[in-house]
mmCIF file of C-alpha atoms in Angstrom:
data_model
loop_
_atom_site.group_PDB
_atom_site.id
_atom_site.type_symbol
_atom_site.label_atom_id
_atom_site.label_comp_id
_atom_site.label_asym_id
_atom_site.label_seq_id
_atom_site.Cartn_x
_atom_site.Cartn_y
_atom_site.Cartn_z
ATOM 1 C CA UNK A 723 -253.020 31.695 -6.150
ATOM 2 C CA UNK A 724 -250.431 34.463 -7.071
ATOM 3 C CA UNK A 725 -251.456 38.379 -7.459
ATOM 4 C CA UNK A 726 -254.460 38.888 -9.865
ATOM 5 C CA UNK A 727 -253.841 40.849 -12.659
ATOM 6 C CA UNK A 728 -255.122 44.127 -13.387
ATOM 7 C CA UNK A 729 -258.221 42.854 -15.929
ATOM 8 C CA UNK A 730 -258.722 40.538 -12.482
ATOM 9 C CA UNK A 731 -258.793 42.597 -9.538
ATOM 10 C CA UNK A 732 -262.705 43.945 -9.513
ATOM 11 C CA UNK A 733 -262.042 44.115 -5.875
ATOM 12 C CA UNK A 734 -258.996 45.924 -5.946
ATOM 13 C CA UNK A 735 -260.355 48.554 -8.594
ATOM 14 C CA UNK A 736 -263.595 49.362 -5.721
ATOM 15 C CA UNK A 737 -261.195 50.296 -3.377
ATOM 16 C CA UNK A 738 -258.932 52.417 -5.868
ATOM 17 C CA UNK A 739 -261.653 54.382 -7.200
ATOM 18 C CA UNK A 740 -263.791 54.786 -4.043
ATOM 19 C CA UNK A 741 -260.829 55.877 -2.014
ATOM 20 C CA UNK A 742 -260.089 58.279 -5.319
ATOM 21 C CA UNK A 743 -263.469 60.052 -4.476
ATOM 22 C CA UNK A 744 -265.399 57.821 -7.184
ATOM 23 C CA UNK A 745 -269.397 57.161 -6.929
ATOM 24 C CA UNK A 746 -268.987 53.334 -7.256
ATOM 25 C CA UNK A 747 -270.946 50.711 -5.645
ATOM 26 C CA UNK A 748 -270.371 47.014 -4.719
ATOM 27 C CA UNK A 749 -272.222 44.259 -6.906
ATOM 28 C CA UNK A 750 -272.107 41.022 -5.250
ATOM 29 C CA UNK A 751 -273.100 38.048 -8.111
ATOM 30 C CA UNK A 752 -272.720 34.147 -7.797
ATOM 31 C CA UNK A 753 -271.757 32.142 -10.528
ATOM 32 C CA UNK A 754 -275.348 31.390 -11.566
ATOM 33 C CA UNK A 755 -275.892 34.914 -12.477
ATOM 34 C CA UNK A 756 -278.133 35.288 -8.814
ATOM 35 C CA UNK A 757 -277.273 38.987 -7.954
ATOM 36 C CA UNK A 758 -276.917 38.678 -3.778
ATOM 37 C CA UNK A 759 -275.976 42.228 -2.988
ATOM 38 C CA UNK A 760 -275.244 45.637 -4.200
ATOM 39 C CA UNK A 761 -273.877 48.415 -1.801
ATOM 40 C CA UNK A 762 -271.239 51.012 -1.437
ATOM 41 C CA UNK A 763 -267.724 50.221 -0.610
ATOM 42 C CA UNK A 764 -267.764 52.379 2.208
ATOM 43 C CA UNK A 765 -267.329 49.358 4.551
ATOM 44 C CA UNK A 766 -264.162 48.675 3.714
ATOM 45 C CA UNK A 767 -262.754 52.285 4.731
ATOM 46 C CA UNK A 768 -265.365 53.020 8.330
ATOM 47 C CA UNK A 769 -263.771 54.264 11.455
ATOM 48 C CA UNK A 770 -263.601 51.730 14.128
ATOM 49 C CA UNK A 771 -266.702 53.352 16.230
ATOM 50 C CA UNK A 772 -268.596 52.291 13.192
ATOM 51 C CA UNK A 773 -267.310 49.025 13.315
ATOM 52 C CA UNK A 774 -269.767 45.945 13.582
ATOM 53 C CA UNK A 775 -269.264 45.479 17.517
ATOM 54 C CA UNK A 776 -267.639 41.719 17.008
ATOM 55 C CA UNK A 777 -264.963 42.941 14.999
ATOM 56 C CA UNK A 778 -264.599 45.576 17.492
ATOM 57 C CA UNK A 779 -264.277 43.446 20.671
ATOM 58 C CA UNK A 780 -262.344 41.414 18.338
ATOM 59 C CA UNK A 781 -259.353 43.993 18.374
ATOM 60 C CA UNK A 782 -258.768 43.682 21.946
ATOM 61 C CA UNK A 783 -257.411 40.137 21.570
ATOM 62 C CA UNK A 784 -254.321 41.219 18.393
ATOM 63 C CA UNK A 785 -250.920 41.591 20.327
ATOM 64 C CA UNK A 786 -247.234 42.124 18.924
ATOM 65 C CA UNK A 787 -246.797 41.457 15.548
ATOM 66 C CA UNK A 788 -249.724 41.205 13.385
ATOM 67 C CA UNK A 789 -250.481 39.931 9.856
ATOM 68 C CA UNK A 790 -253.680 40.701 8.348
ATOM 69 C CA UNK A 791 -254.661 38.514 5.687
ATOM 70 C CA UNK A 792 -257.283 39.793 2.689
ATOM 71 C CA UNK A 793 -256.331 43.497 4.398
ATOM 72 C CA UNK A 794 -258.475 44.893 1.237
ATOM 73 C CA UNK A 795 -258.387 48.649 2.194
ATOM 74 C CA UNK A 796 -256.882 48.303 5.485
ATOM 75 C CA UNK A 797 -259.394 49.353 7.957
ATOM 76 C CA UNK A 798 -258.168 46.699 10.509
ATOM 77 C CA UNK A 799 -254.284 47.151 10.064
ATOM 78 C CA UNK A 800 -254.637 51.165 10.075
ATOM 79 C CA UNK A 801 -256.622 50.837 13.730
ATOM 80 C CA UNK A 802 -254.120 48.051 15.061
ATOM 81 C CA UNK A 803 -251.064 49.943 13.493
ATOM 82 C CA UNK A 804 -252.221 53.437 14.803
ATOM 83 C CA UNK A 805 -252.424 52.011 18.247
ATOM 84 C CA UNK A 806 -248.798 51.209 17.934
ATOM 85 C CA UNK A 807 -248.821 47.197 17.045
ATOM 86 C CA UNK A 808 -246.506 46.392 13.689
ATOM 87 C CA UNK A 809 -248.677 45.329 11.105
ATOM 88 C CA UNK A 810 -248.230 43.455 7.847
ATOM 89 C CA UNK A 811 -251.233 43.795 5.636
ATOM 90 C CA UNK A 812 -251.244 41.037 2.440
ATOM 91 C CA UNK A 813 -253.489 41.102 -0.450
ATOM 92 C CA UNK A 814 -253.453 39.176 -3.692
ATOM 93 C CA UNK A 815 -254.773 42.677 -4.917
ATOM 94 C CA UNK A 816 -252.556 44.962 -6.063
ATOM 95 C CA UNK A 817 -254.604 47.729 -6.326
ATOM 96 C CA UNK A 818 -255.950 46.977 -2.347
ATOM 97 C CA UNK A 819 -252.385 46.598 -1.487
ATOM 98 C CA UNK A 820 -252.155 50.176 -3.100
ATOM 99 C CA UNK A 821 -254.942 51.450 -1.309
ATOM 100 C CA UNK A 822 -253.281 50.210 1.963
ATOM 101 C CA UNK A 823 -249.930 52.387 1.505
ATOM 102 C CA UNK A 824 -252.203 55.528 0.463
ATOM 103 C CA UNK A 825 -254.004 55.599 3.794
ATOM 104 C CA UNK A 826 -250.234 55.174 5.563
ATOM 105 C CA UNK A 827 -249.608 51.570 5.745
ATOM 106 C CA UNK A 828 -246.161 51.331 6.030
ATOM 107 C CA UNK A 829 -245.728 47.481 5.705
ATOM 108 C CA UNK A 830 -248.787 46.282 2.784
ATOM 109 C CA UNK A 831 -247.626 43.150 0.751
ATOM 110 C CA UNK A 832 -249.075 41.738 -2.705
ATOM 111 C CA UNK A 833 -249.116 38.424 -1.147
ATOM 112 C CA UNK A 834 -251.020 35.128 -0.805
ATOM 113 C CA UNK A 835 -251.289 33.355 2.411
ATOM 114 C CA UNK A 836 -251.205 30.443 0.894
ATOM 115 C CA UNK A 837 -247.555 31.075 -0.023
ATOM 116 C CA UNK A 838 -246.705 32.927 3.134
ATOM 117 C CA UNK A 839 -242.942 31.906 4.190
ATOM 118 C CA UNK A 840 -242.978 30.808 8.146
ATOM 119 C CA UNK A 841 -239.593 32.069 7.851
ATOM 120 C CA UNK A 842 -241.022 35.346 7.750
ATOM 121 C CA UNK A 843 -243.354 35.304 11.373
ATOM 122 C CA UNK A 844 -243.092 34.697 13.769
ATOM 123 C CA UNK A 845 -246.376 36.531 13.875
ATOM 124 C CA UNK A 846 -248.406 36.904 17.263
ATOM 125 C CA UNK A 847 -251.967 37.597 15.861
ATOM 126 C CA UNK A 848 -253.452 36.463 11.993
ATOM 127 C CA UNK A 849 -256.219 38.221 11.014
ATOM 128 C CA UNK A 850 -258.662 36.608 9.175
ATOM 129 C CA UNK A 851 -261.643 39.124 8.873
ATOM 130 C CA UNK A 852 -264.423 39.702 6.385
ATOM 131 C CA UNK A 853 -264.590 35.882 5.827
ATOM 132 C CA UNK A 854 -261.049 35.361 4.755
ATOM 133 C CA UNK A 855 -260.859 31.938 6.650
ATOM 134 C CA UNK A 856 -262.892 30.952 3.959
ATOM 135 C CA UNK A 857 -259.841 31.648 1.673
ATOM 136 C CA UNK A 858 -258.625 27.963 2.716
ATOM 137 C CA UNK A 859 -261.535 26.903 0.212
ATOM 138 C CA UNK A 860 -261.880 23.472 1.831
ATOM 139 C CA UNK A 861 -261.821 21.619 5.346
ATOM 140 C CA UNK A 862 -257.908 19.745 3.899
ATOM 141 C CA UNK A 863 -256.527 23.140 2.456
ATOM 142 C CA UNK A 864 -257.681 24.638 5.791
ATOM 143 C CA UNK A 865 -255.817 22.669 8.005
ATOM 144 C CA UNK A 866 -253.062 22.748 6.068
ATOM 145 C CA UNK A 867 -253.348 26.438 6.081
ATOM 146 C CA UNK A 868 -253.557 26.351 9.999
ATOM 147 C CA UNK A 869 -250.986 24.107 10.077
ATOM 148 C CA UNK A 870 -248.705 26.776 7.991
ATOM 149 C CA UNK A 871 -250.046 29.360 10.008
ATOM 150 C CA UNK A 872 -248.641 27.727 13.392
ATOM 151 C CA UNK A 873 -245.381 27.051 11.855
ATOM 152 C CA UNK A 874 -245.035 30.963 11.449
ATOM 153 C CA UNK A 875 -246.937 32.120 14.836
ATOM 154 C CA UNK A 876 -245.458 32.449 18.437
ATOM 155 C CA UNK A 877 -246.354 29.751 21.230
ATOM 156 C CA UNK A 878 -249.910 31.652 22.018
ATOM 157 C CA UNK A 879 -250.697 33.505 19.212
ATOM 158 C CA UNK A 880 -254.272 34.432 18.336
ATOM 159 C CA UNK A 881 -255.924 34.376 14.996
ATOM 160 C CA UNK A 882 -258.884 36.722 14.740
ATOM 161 C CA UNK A 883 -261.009 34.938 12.267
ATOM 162 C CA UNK A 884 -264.698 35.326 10.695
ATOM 163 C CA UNK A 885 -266.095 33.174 8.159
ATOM 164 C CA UNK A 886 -269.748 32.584 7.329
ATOM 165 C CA UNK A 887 -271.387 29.227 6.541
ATOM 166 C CA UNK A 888 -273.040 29.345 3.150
ATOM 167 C CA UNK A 889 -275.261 26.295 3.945
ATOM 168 C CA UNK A 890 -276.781 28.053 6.808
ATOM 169 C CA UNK A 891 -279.624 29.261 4.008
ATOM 170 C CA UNK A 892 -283.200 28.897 4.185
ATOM 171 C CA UNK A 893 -284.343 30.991 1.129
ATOM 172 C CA UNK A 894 -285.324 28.340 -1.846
ATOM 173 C CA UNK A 895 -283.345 30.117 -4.073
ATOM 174 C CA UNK A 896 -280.206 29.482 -2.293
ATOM 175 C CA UNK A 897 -281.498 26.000 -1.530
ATOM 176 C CA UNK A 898 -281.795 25.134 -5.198
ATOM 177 C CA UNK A 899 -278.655 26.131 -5.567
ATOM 178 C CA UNK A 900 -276.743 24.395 -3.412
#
């Protein structure tokens, strides 16, 4: 996938407008029309001590040089990059990649991992938060993903990853659709 375009990037434009002091909320709707969630973007921007306490432990294991994947507003690259580790944040968003170099980021990249260069690591931690291993989309583009990722990490890098099985439902609703 290359950058989304501005009539694309919902995401992007939450972030923008939120971080520009905006009262805009999050509206989370499947392609059925189901409605799962609706919240404020606040998330995206909370200190570390608000941090869910996985992502938080999580931290401890990102050394050297870090790319973030999905960065969205930052929050992770702004805590890893204040405690002095160089951090690339990428985003098919351009308006999240702007949001990224507002708050500071130095190094924030409109950028798909999918079309990362190897020649361009090697990186010694991947972040894959909020879900974004599920950015592979299936179990072949994943490995080949993984497989692109190691060909642009050090010999014992870590990637921090999250992703959430969507099967793992119970509700009938969700049932019926899957």
């Amino acid at each position: 996938m290359t950058a989304l375009s501005d009539d694309q990037d919902a995401f992007g434009h939450l972030l923008h407008d939120y971080l520009a002091g905006q009262d805009v909320f999050e509206v989370v709707e499947r392609d059925d029309g189901f409605v799962g969630s609706i919240g404020s973007p606040r998330r995206y921007f909370m200190p570390f001590r608000e941090w869910p306490a996985h992502e938080r432990r999580a931290m401890e294991w990102a050394q050297g040089r870090v790319l973030d994947s999905g960065c969205g507003a930052g929050r992770h690259s702004l805590y890893l990059w204040k405690k002095g580790l160089q951090v690339t944040s990428i985003d098919i968003s351009p308006l999240a990649v702007s949001v990224c170099r507002r708050r500071g980021l130095p190094d924030a990249r409109v950028l798909d991992i999918n079309q990362l260069d190897p020649a361009s690591g090697p990186w010694d931690t991947v972040l894959l938060l909020g879900a974004n291993l599920g950015l592979a989309g299936n179990a072949t583009a994943g490995a080949t993903l993984l497989a692109r990722l190691a060909a642009a990490t050090s010999e014992g890098a870590h990637i921090i990853a999250e992703s959430v099985d969507p099967r793992m439902v119970t509700e009938p609703v969700h049932l019926a659709y899957l």
